Short mmCIF file of N, CA and C in Angstrom, two decimals:
data_model
loop_
_atom_site.label_atom_id
_atom_site.label_comp_id
_atom_site.label_asym_id
_atom_site.label_seq_id
_atom_site.Cartn_x
_atom_site.Cartn_y
_atom_site.Cartn_z
N MET O 91 0.78 -1.04 -0.22
CA MET O 91 0.01 0.07 -0.36
C MET O 91 1.13 1.20 0.31
N LYS O 92 0.21 2.00 -0.35
CA LYS O 92 1.35 3.14 -0.69
C LYS O 92 0.44 4.67 0.62
N TYR O 93 1.57 4.92 1.37
CA TYR O 93 1.31 5.72 2.15
C TYR O 93 2.34 7.39 1.66
N GLY O 94 1.75 8.33 2.71
CA GLY O 94 2.78 9.72 2.46
C GLY O 94 2.54 10.50 3.90
N VAL O 95 3.52 11.59 4.15
CA VAL O 95 3.50 12.46 5.26
C VAL O 95 3.36 13.66 4.85
N VAL O 96 2.17 14.32 5.16
CA VAL O 96 1.71 15.51 4.53
C VAL O 96 1.30 16.24 6.15
N ALA O 97 1.35 17.58 5.82
CA ALA O 97 0.65 18.57 6.54
C ALA O 97 -0.38 19.41 5.79
N PHE O 98 -1.63 19.53 6.58
CA PHE O 98 -2.75 20.42 5.72
C PHE O 98 -2.66 22.03 6.39
N PRO O 99 -2.64 22.80 5.77
CA PRO O 99 -2.60 23.38 5.80
C PRO O 99 -4.28 23.75 6.46
N SER O 100 -4.60 25.38 7.00
CA SER O 100 -6.00 25.63 7.90
C SER O 100 -6.83 26.19 6.58
N LYS O 101 -8.02 25.81 6.88
CA LYS O 101 -9.23 25.85 5.83
C LYS O 101 -8.87 27.00 5.41
N LYS O 102 -8.33 27.90 5.61
CA LYS O 102 -8.76 29.17 5.24
C LYS O 102 -7.67 29.15 3.92
N LEU O 103 -6.45 28.64 3.65
CA LEU O 103 -5.52 28.58 3.02
C LEU O 103 -5.88 27.38 1.93
N GLN O 104 -6.89 26.15 2.64
CA GLN O 104 -6.99 25.51 1.96
C GLN O 104 -8.30 25.71 0.66
N ASP O 105 -8.88 26.26 1.50
CA ASP O 105 -10.34 26.99 0.29
C ASP O 105 -9.21 27.49 -0.47
N LEU O 106 -8.83 29.01 0.14
CA LEU O 106 -8.01 29.79 -1.15
C LEU O 106 -7.43 28.80 -2.25
N ALA O 107 -7.10 27.78 -1.82
CA ALA O 107 -6.36 26.53 -2.91
C ALA O 107 -7.10 25.96 -4.03
N ASN O 108 -8.14 25.54 -3.18
CA ASN O 108 -9.30 24.81 -4.29
C ASN O 108 -9.63 25.93 -4.82
N GLY O 109 -9.66 26.92 -4.70
CA GLY O 109 -10.30 27.69 -5.50
C GLY O 109 -9.73 27.48 -7.00
N TYR O 110 -8.19 27.68 -6.91
CA TYR O 110 -7.40 27.42 -8.27
C TYR O 110 -7.33 25.89 -8.68
N ARG O 111 -7.33 24.95 -7.48
CA ARG O 111 -7.70 23.60 -7.25
C ARG O 111 -8.57 22.77 -8.95
N LYS O 112 -9.86 23.95 -8.34
CA LYS O 112 -11.19 23.06 -8.86
C LYS O 112 -11.01 23.28 -10.41
N ARG O 113 -9.85 23.97 -10.78
CA ARG O 113 -9.96 23.95 -12.55
C ARG O 113 -9.12 23.68 -13.18
N TYR O 114 -7.88 23.82 -12.05
CA TYR O 114 -6.19 23.25 -12.84
C TYR O 114 -5.09 22.12 -12.41
N ASP O 115 -5.78 21.49 -11.51
CA ASP O 115 -5.77 20.30 -10.64
C ASP O 115 -6.41 19.07 -10.72
N PRO O 116 -6.34 17.85 -12.30
CA PRO O 116 -6.80 16.59 -11.90
C PRO O 116 -6.81 16.12 -10.58
N HIS O 117 -6.36 16.48 -9.78
CA HIS O 117 -6.09 15.45 -8.65
C HIS O 117 -7.30 16.22 -7.41
N TYR O 118 -8.04 17.26 -8.08
CA TYR O 118 -8.74 18.11 -7.00
C TYR O 118 -9.27 16.99 -5.90
N SER O 119 -10.07 16.06 -6.59
CA SER O 119 -11.28 15.30 -5.38
C SER O 119 -10.35 14.13 -4.85
N GLN O 120 -9.06 14.10 -5.00
CA GLN O 120 -8.72 12.93 -4.43
C GLN O 120 -7.60 12.94 -3.14
N ILE O 121 -7.06 14.55 -2.69
CA ILE O 121 -6.49 15.07 -1.74
C ILE O 121 -6.65 16.63 -1.28
N THR O 122 -7.10 16.63 0.30
CA THR O 122 -6.81 17.81 0.58
C THR O 122 -6.06 18.42 -0.30
N PRO O 123 -5.69 19.91 -0.40
CA PRO O 123 -4.51 20.34 -0.57
C PRO O 123 -3.65 20.60 0.93
N HIS O 124 -2.46 20.12 0.63
CA HIS O 124 -1.61 19.84 1.78
C HIS O 124 0.04 20.08 1.44
N MET O 125 0.85 20.02 2.59
CA MET O 125 2.32 20.37 2.02
C MET O 125 2.81 19.08 2.43
N THR O 126 3.51 18.69 1.67
CA THR O 126 4.32 17.16 1.66
C THR O 126 5.29 16.56 2.41
N VAL O 127 5.82 16.85 3.46
CA VAL O 127 6.71 16.67 4.34
C VAL O 127 7.37 14.97 4.42
N LYS O 128 7.08 14.47 3.29
CA LYS O 128 7.71 12.74 3.30
C LYS O 128 7.00 12.62 1.92
N GLY O 129 7.93 12.22 0.66
CA GLY O 129 6.81 11.65 -0.16
C GLY O 129 6.39 10.70 -0.77
N VAL O 130 5.75 9.65 -1.19
CA VAL O 130 5.23 8.39 -1.75
C VAL O 130 6.02 7.30 -1.10
N PHE O 131 5.56 6.03 -0.56
CA PHE O 131 6.17 5.46 0.16
C PHE O 131 5.52 3.19 -0.10
N ASP O 132 6.21 2.74 -0.05
CA ASP O 132 5.34 1.63 0.16
C ASP O 132 5.57 1.45 1.63
N ALA O 133 4.27 0.09 1.77
CA ALA O 133 4.85 -0.71 3.03
C ALA O 133 3.72 -1.03 3.56
N ASP O 134 3.22 -2.68 3.63
CA ASP O 134 2.70 -3.50 4.58
C ASP O 134 2.29 -3.11 5.69
N GLU O 135 1.04 -4.19 6.39
CA GLU O 135 0.64 -3.50 7.49
C GLU O 135 1.43 -4.01 8.78
N SER O 136 1.79 -4.68 8.40
CA SER O 136 3.15 -4.76 9.65
C SER O 136 4.19 -3.76 10.02
N GLU O 137 4.68 -3.18 8.59
CA GLU O 137 5.65 -2.35 8.53
C GLU O 137 4.84 -1.28 8.56
N ILE O 138 3.46 -0.79 8.52
CA ILE O 138 3.36 0.88 8.82
C ILE O 138 3.21 0.83 9.90
N ARG O 139 2.99 -0.39 11.12
CA ARG O 139 2.99 0.11 12.27
C ARG O 139 4.02 0.53 12.73
N GLU O 140 5.05 0.22 12.34
CA GLU O 140 6.63 0.48 13.15
C GLU O 140 6.72 1.73 12.46
N VAL O 141 6.08 2.36 11.10
CA VAL O 141 6.47 3.18 10.87
C VAL O 141 5.66 4.46 11.50
N ALA O 142 4.46 4.83 11.88
CA ALA O 142 3.58 4.83 12.69
C ALA O 142 4.53 5.59 14.18
N GLU O 143 4.80 4.46 14.64
CA GLU O 143 5.29 4.62 15.84
C GLU O 143 6.80 5.68 15.21
N ALA O 144 7.75 5.28 14.31
CA ALA O 144 8.62 6.22 14.10
C ALA O 144 8.19 7.71 14.30
N ILE O 145 7.32 7.93 13.13
CA ILE O 145 6.91 9.12 12.93
C ILE O 145 6.33 9.73 14.43
N ARG O 146 5.80 8.97 15.18
CA ARG O 146 5.20 9.55 16.54
C ARG O 146 6.18 10.51 17.58
N ASN O 147 7.58 9.20 17.57
CA ASN O 147 8.45 9.59 18.37
C ASN O 147 8.88 11.35 17.43
N VAL O 148 8.96 11.07 16.39
CA VAL O 148 9.71 12.41 15.56
C VAL O 148 9.14 13.64 15.75
N ALA O 149 7.27 13.43 16.16
CA ALA O 149 6.37 14.34 16.03
C ALA O 149 6.81 14.82 17.42
N LYS O 150 7.47 13.84 18.59
CA LYS O 150 7.25 14.41 20.03
C LYS O 150 8.83 15.24 20.79
N LYS O 151 9.45 15.32 19.46
CA LYS O 151 10.53 15.99 19.37
C LYS O 151 10.72 17.15 18.47
N GLN O 152 9.53 17.42 17.65
CA GLN O 152 9.34 18.47 16.91
C GLN O 152 8.50 19.99 17.13
N LYS O 153 8.84 20.87 17.35
CA LYS O 153 7.98 22.17 17.32
C LYS O 153 7.06 22.61 16.06
N PRO O 154 5.85 22.96 16.37
CA PRO O 154 5.13 23.24 15.16
C PRO O 154 6.16 24.45 14.81
N PHE O 155 5.33 23.97 13.52
CA PHE O 155 5.99 25.24 12.59
C PHE O 155 5.18 26.21 12.13
N GLU O 156 6.13 27.53 11.44
CA GLU O 156 5.30 28.57 10.78
C GLU O 156 5.10 28.04 9.41
N LEU O 157 3.75 28.25 8.71
CA LEU O 157 3.90 27.61 7.53
C LEU O 157 3.23 29.09 7.07
N SER O 158 4.26 30.01 6.08
CA SER O 158 4.26 31.21 5.56
C SER O 158 4.37 31.17 4.16
N VAL O 159 3.05 31.68 3.58
CA VAL O 159 2.76 31.66 1.92
C VAL O 159 3.11 32.90 1.60
N SER O 160 3.87 33.31 0.95
CA SER O 160 3.62 34.77 0.01
C SER O 160 4.40 34.72 -1.19
N LYS O 161 3.90 33.97 -2.10
CA LYS O 161 4.41 33.91 -3.38
C LYS O 161 3.62 32.67 -4.16
N VAL O 162 3.43 32.78 -5.65
CA VAL O 162 3.49 31.94 -6.44
C VAL O 162 4.30 31.47 -6.58
N SER O 163 4.81 30.26 -7.47
CA SER O 163 5.64 29.39 -8.52
C SER O 163 5.44 28.91 -8.87
N SER O 164 6.17 27.68 -9.72
CA SER O 164 6.42 27.20 -10.94
C SER O 164 7.46 26.43 -10.63
N PHE O 165 7.72 24.78 -10.67
CA PHE O 165 8.33 24.25 -10.89
C PHE O 165 9.14 23.73 -12.74
N ALA O 166 8.29 24.35 -13.86
CA ALA O 166 8.26 24.86 -14.88
C ALA O 166 10.04 24.71 -15.29
N PRO O 167 11.22 24.53 -16.04
CA PRO O 167 10.36 23.74 -16.98
C PRO O 167 10.37 22.37 -16.84
N ILE O 168 10.66 21.31 -15.46
CA ILE O 168 11.03 20.27 -15.02
C ILE O 168 9.36 19.97 -15.31
N THR O 169 8.14 20.50 -14.47
CA THR O 169 6.83 20.28 -14.80
C THR O 169 6.39 21.49 -14.72
N ASN O 170 5.00 21.02 -15.26
CA ASN O 170 3.90 21.88 -15.44
C ASN O 170 3.35 22.33 -14.01
N THR O 171 3.76 22.49 -13.23
CA THR O 171 2.88 22.76 -11.86
C THR O 171 3.33 23.74 -11.77
N ILE O 172 1.81 24.11 -10.59
CA ILE O 172 2.05 25.86 -9.97
C ILE O 172 1.93 25.46 -8.88
N TYR O 173 2.37 26.32 -8.06
CA TYR O 173 2.31 26.08 -6.48
C TYR O 173 1.98 27.45 -5.73
N PHE O 174 1.43 27.50 -3.83
CA PHE O 174 2.29 28.46 -3.41
C PHE O 174 3.22 28.02 -2.78
N LYS O 175 4.40 28.84 -2.95
CA LYS O 175 5.72 28.24 -2.33
C LYS O 175 5.72 29.03 -0.70
N VAL O 176 5.92 27.91 -0.01
CA VAL O 176 6.11 28.00 1.58
C VAL O 176 7.44 28.34 2.05
N SER O 177 7.75 29.25 2.71
CA SER O 177 8.95 29.72 3.14
C SER O 177 9.62 28.48 3.90
N PRO O 178 10.89 28.49 3.32
CA PRO O 178 11.30 27.21 4.18
C PRO O 178 11.99 27.81 5.80
N ASN O 179 11.83 27.44 6.90
CA ASN O 179 11.87 27.87 8.59
C ASN O 179 13.01 26.60 8.84
N ASP O 180 14.37 26.80 10.06
CA ASP O 180 14.27 26.24 11.06
C ASP O 180 13.82 24.76 11.16
N ASP O 181 12.28 24.87 12.01
CA ASP O 181 11.93 24.03 12.89
C ASP O 181 10.96 23.00 11.44
N LEU O 182 10.67 23.72 10.45
CA LEU O 182 9.99 22.67 9.23
C LEU O 182 11.29 21.60 8.43
N LEU O 183 12.58 22.72 7.86
CA LEU O 183 13.65 21.89 7.86
C LEU O 183 14.08 20.24 8.84
N THR O 184 13.67 21.35 9.76
CA THR O 184 13.93 20.01 11.00
C THR O 184 13.11 18.80 10.68
N LEU O 185 12.56 18.79 10.73
CA LEU O 185 10.83 18.05 10.53
C LEU O 185 11.13 17.09 9.50
N HIS O 186 11.58 17.68 8.32
CA HIS O 186 11.70 17.05 6.92
C HIS O 186 12.90 16.03 7.30
N SER O 187 13.79 17.10 7.48
CA SER O 187 15.31 15.81 7.78
C SER O 187 14.86 14.70 8.56
N ALA O 188 14.49 14.61 9.42
CA ALA O 188 13.87 13.97 10.91
C ALA O 188 13.05 12.49 9.68
N LEU O 189 11.87 13.23 9.08
CA LEU O 189 11.32 11.67 7.76
C LEU O 189 12.30 11.15 6.94
N ASN O 190 13.17 12.02 6.32
CA ASN O 190 13.40 11.99 4.95
C ASN O 190 15.22 11.46 5.32
N ASN O 191 16.01 10.11 5.84
CA ASN O 191 16.93 10.00 6.20
C ASN O 191 17.34 8.49 5.90
N GLU O 192 18.45 8.29 5.51
CA GLU O 192 19.01 6.59 5.93
C GLU O 192 18.20 6.28 6.92
N GLN O 193 18.20 6.32 8.19
CA GLN O 193 17.29 5.64 9.32
C GLN O 193 16.15 5.01 8.65
N PHE O 194 15.15 6.93 8.56
CA PHE O 194 13.95 6.45 8.17
C PHE O 194 13.27 5.63 7.17
N PHE O 195 12.73 4.87 7.47
CA PHE O 195 11.56 4.06 6.37
C PHE O 195 11.26 4.71 5.18
N GLY O 196 11.46 3.89 3.95
CA GLY O 196 11.55 4.72 2.69
C GLY O 196 12.00 5.23 2.23
N PRO O 197 12.26 5.72 0.56
CA PRO O 197 12.88 5.80 0.05
C PRO O 197 14.08 7.66 0.25
N LEU O 198 15.30 7.90 -0.49
CA LEU O 198 14.99 8.93 0.12
C LEU O 198 14.32 10.17 -0.90
N PRO O 199 14.70 11.26 -0.61
CA PRO O 199 13.61 12.04 -1.40
C PRO O 199 14.48 11.92 -3.29
N GLU O 200 14.13 12.68 -4.27
CA GLU O 200 14.46 12.18 -5.42
C GLU O 200 15.36 14.03 -5.90
N TYR O 201 14.05 14.66 -4.85
CA TYR O 201 14.46 16.29 -5.33
C TYR O 201 14.64 16.60 -4.21
N ALA O 202 15.03 17.50 -4.34
CA ALA O 202 15.17 19.28 -2.98
C ALA O 202 14.38 19.69 -2.27
N PHE O 203 14.17 19.64 -1.00
CA PHE O 203 12.78 20.25 -0.25
C PHE O 203 12.42 21.32 -1.07
N VAL O 204 11.11 21.66 -1.43
CA VAL O 204 10.91 22.76 -2.11
C VAL O 204 9.07 22.75 -1.04
N PRO O 205 9.24 23.38 -0.17
CA PRO O 205 7.69 23.35 0.83
C PRO O 205 6.90 24.16 -0.12
N HIS O 206 5.85 23.41 -0.55
CA HIS O 206 4.95 24.24 -1.20
C HIS O 206 3.27 23.41 -1.11
N VAL O 207 2.49 24.02 -1.58
CA VAL O 207 1.29 23.55 -1.73
C VAL O 207 0.82 23.56 -3.37
N THR O 208 0.54 22.57 -4.07
CA THR O 208 0.16 22.55 -5.07
C THR O 208 -1.25 23.36 -5.40
N ILE O 209 -1.31 24.73 -6.25
CA ILE O 209 -2.38 24.88 -7.24
C ILE O 209 -3.04 24.28 -8.41
N ALA O 210 -2.29 24.11 -8.88
CA ALA O 210 -2.36 23.26 -10.72
C ALA O 210 -1.05 22.47 -10.91
N GLN O 211 -1.56 21.51 -11.58
CA GLN O 211 -0.39 20.63 -12.42
C GLN O 211 -1.17 19.85 -13.24
N SER O 212 -0.09 18.66 -14.31
CA SER O 212 -0.45 18.12 -15.20
C SER O 212 -0.83 19.23 -16.44
N LEU O 213 -0.22 20.21 -16.64
CA LEU O 213 -1.22 21.28 -17.40
C LEU O 213 -0.40 21.74 -18.77
N THR O 214 -0.98 21.53 -19.47
CA THR O 214 0.16 21.95 -21.24
C THR O 214 0.96 23.28 -20.95
N SER O 215 2.12 23.37 -22.17
CA SER O 215 2.67 24.49 -21.19
C SER O 215 2.12 25.35 -22.03
N GLY O 216 1.50 25.42 -22.54
CA GLY O 216 0.13 26.35 -23.28
C GLY O 216 -0.41 27.13 -21.82
N GLU O 217 -0.83 26.25 -21.32
CA GLU O 217 -2.18 26.56 -20.20
C GLU O 217 -0.98 26.91 -18.81
N HIS O 218 -0.34 26.09 -19.26
CA HIS O 218 0.82 26.94 -17.78
C HIS O 218 1.49 28.33 -17.88
N ASP O 219 1.66 28.79 -19.41
CA ASP O 219 1.84 30.34 -19.73
C ASP O 219 0.86 31.03 -19.69
N ASP O 220 -0.24 30.54 -20.02
CA ASP O 220 -1.59 32.15 -20.19
C ASP O 220 -1.93 32.22 -18.18
N ILE O 221 -1.56 31.31 -17.42
CA ILE O 221 -2.25 31.10 -15.94
C ILE O 221 -1.14 31.72 -14.86
N ILE O 222 0.01 31.45 -15.86
CA ILE O 222 1.39 31.02 -14.66
C ILE O 222 1.49 33.14 -13.76
N GLY O 223 1.60 33.86 -15.13
CA GLY O 223 1.73 35.24 -14.74
C GLY O 223 0.16 35.72 -13.98
N GLN O 224 -0.41 35.46 -14.37
CA GLN O 224 -2.03 35.93 -14.02
C GLN O 224 -2.09 35.36 -12.49
N LEU O 225 -1.60 34.06 -11.97
CA LEU O 225 -1.44 33.84 -10.51
C LEU O 225 -0.86 34.58 -9.79
N LYS O 226 0.82 34.83 -10.51
CA LYS O 226 1.47 35.94 -10.07
C LYS O 226 1.03 37.18 -9.42
N MET O 227 0.22 37.70 -10.19
CA MET O 227 -0.05 39.17 -9.89
C MET O 227 -1.03 39.21 -8.85
N ILE O 228 -1.84 38.31 -9.21
CA ILE O 228 -2.83 38.08 -7.95
C ILE O 228 -2.06 37.85 -6.56
N GLY O 229 -0.79 36.72 -6.75
CA GLY O 229 0.10 36.83 -5.17
C GLY O 229 -1.17 36.01 -4.39
N VAL O 230 -0.35 35.61 -3.09
CA VAL O 230 -1.23 35.32 -1.88
C VAL O 230 0.05 35.65 -1.17
N ASP O 231 -1.25 35.56 0.31
CA ASP O 231 0.31 36.42 1.78
C ASP O 231 -0.18 35.35 2.79
N HIS O 232 0.22 34.50 3.49
CA HIS O 232 -0.94 34.00 4.64
C HIS O 232 0.11 33.42 5.51
N THR O 233 -0.14 33.30 6.37
CA THR O 233 0.59 32.31 7.60
C THR O 233 0.23 32.43 8.73
N GLU O 234 0.34 30.70 9.39
CA GLU O 234 -0.47 30.21 10.34
C GLU O 234 0.65 29.49 10.83
N ILE O 235 0.57 28.84 12.05
CA ILE O 235 1.86 27.85 12.62
C ILE O 235 0.87 26.52 11.98
N VAL O 236 1.20 25.36 12.27
CA VAL O 236 1.21 23.99 11.50
C VAL O 236 1.15 22.91 13.25
N ASP O 237 0.26 22.66 13.93
CA ASP O 237 1.35 21.66 15.07
C ASP O 237 0.63 20.02 15.44
N ARG O 238 0.77 19.92 13.41
CA ARG O 238 0.58 18.26 13.10
C ARG O 238 0.91 17.64 12.01
N ILE O 239 0.89 16.98 11.73
CA ILE O 239 1.27 15.87 10.32
C ILE O 239 0.29 14.51 10.92
N HIS O 240 0.00 14.35 9.30
CA HIS O 240 -0.79 13.22 9.48
C HIS O 240 0.16 12.15 8.46
N LEU O 241 -0.13 10.94 8.94
CA LEU O 241 0.29 10.06 7.97
C LEU O 241 -0.81 9.45 6.72
N LEU O 242 -0.60 9.25 5.31
CA LEU O 242 -1.49 9.33 4.79
C LEU O 242 -1.82 7.93 4.01
N TYR O 243 -3.09 7.59 3.40
CA TYR O 243 -2.71 5.99 2.66
C TYR O 243 -3.40 6.55 1.53
N GLN O 244 -2.75 5.50 0.54
CA GLN O 244 -4.03 6.01 -0.32
C GLN O 244 -5.24 4.49 -1.02
N LEU O 245 -6.47 4.95 -1.34
CA LEU O 245 -6.87 4.27 -1.95
C LEU O 245 -7.36 3.36 -3.05
N GLU O 246 -7.52 2.39 -3.26
CA GLU O 246 -8.38 1.91 -4.52
C GLU O 246 -8.57 2.80 -5.50
N ASP O 247 -9.30 3.51 -5.01
CA ASP O 247 -9.62 4.58 -6.28
C ASP O 247 -8.65 5.77 -6.88
N GLY O 248 -7.07 5.94 -6.19
CA GLY O 248 -6.77 6.97 -6.22
C GLY O 248 -6.49 8.02 -4.97
N SER O 249 -7.56 7.87 -4.53
CA SER O 249 -7.55 9.36 -3.28
C SER O 249 -7.12 8.97 -1.67
N TRP O 250 -6.94 10.03 -1.51
CA TRP O 250 -5.86 9.68 -0.18
C TRP O 250 -6.96 10.11 1.12
N THR O 251 -6.55 8.81 2.43
CA THR O 251 -7.33 9.48 3.27
C THR O 251 -6.06 9.66 4.23
N VAL O 252 -6.45 10.43 5.75
CA VAL O 252 -5.98 9.83 7.42
C VAL O 252 -5.44 8.57 7.73
N TYR O 253 -4.65 8.31 8.01
CA TYR O 253 -4.19 6.40 8.69
C TYR O 253 -4.39 7.20 10.33
N GLU O 254 -3.55 7.75 10.18
CA GLU O 254 -3.33 8.48 11.61
C GLU O 254 -2.29 9.60 11.96
N THR O 255 -2.89 10.71 12.64
CA THR O 255 -2.49 12.20 12.92
C THR O 255 -1.46 12.13 13.89
N PHE O 256 -0.30 12.88 13.96
CA PHE O 256 0.82 13.15 15.20
C PHE O 256 0.89 14.87 15.96
N ARG O 257 0.63 14.52 16.77
CA ARG O 257 0.97 16.15 17.57
C ARG O 257 2.46 16.61 16.85
N LEU O 258 3.12 17.64 16.27
CA LEU O 258 4.25 18.50 17.03
C LEU O 258 4.22 18.51 18.68
N GLN O 259 4.51 18.54 19.47
CA GLN O 259 5.45 18.34 20.65
C GLN O 259 6.89 18.26 21.12
N GLU O 260 7.13 19.37 20.81
CA GLU O 260 8.75 18.96 21.25
C GLU O 260 8.34 18.78 22.52
N GLU O 261 8.99 17.77 23.29
CA GLU O 261 9.09 17.23 24.68
C GLU O 261 11.21 18.01 25.39
N ASN O 262 10.85 18.56 26.61
CA ASN O 262 12.69 19.01 26.52
C ASN O 262 13.53 17.85 27.40
#
C-alpha cells in the first residue's frame, strides 16, 4: 500500500488553494490541499505500524512550525506544476530531515525539498504559460502555525485518507 506524510494547512488556505485546484488540478478530488513532508512510499500492514511509531517519536521531538506562503511559483520547465511557495524555516527543515534520511523508512527524496502547496498540475505548456503570470500578479500572503502532521494512505480509487495524525509537541 502507498503512504505519505503531509501537513494540512488551515481551512482558509485550503479554500484559497481549492479555488484554483478545482479548475487546474486533476487530483482535486483525490486529496485535500497539503504540504508534503515525506513523499510516497510503500509499506505493508506490519511495516506501517513501525512507521507510525517512528513518526510518533519524531513528532514528540519537533516543534510546531510556521507555514508562511508569500508567492506563487512553478516547477517549470521540469513540470508544469504551479504552487503556493512555503517559506522554509528551521523547524520545518528539521522536521523534513527527521522524516527523510537513511534511518527512516522509505526512499530518500528524489529532489531537493521545496515546501509548497500545489494549486495546478498536469497543465500543457500553453495552459501553464497562460495562467502563471496572472496567478503571480494576484499573489498570496498567508501565515499560520502548523502543530500536527498526518500519515496518509492511498485507496484503490487513487484518493488519499488519513491513517494517523501526530501532534508536534517538542518534549524538553
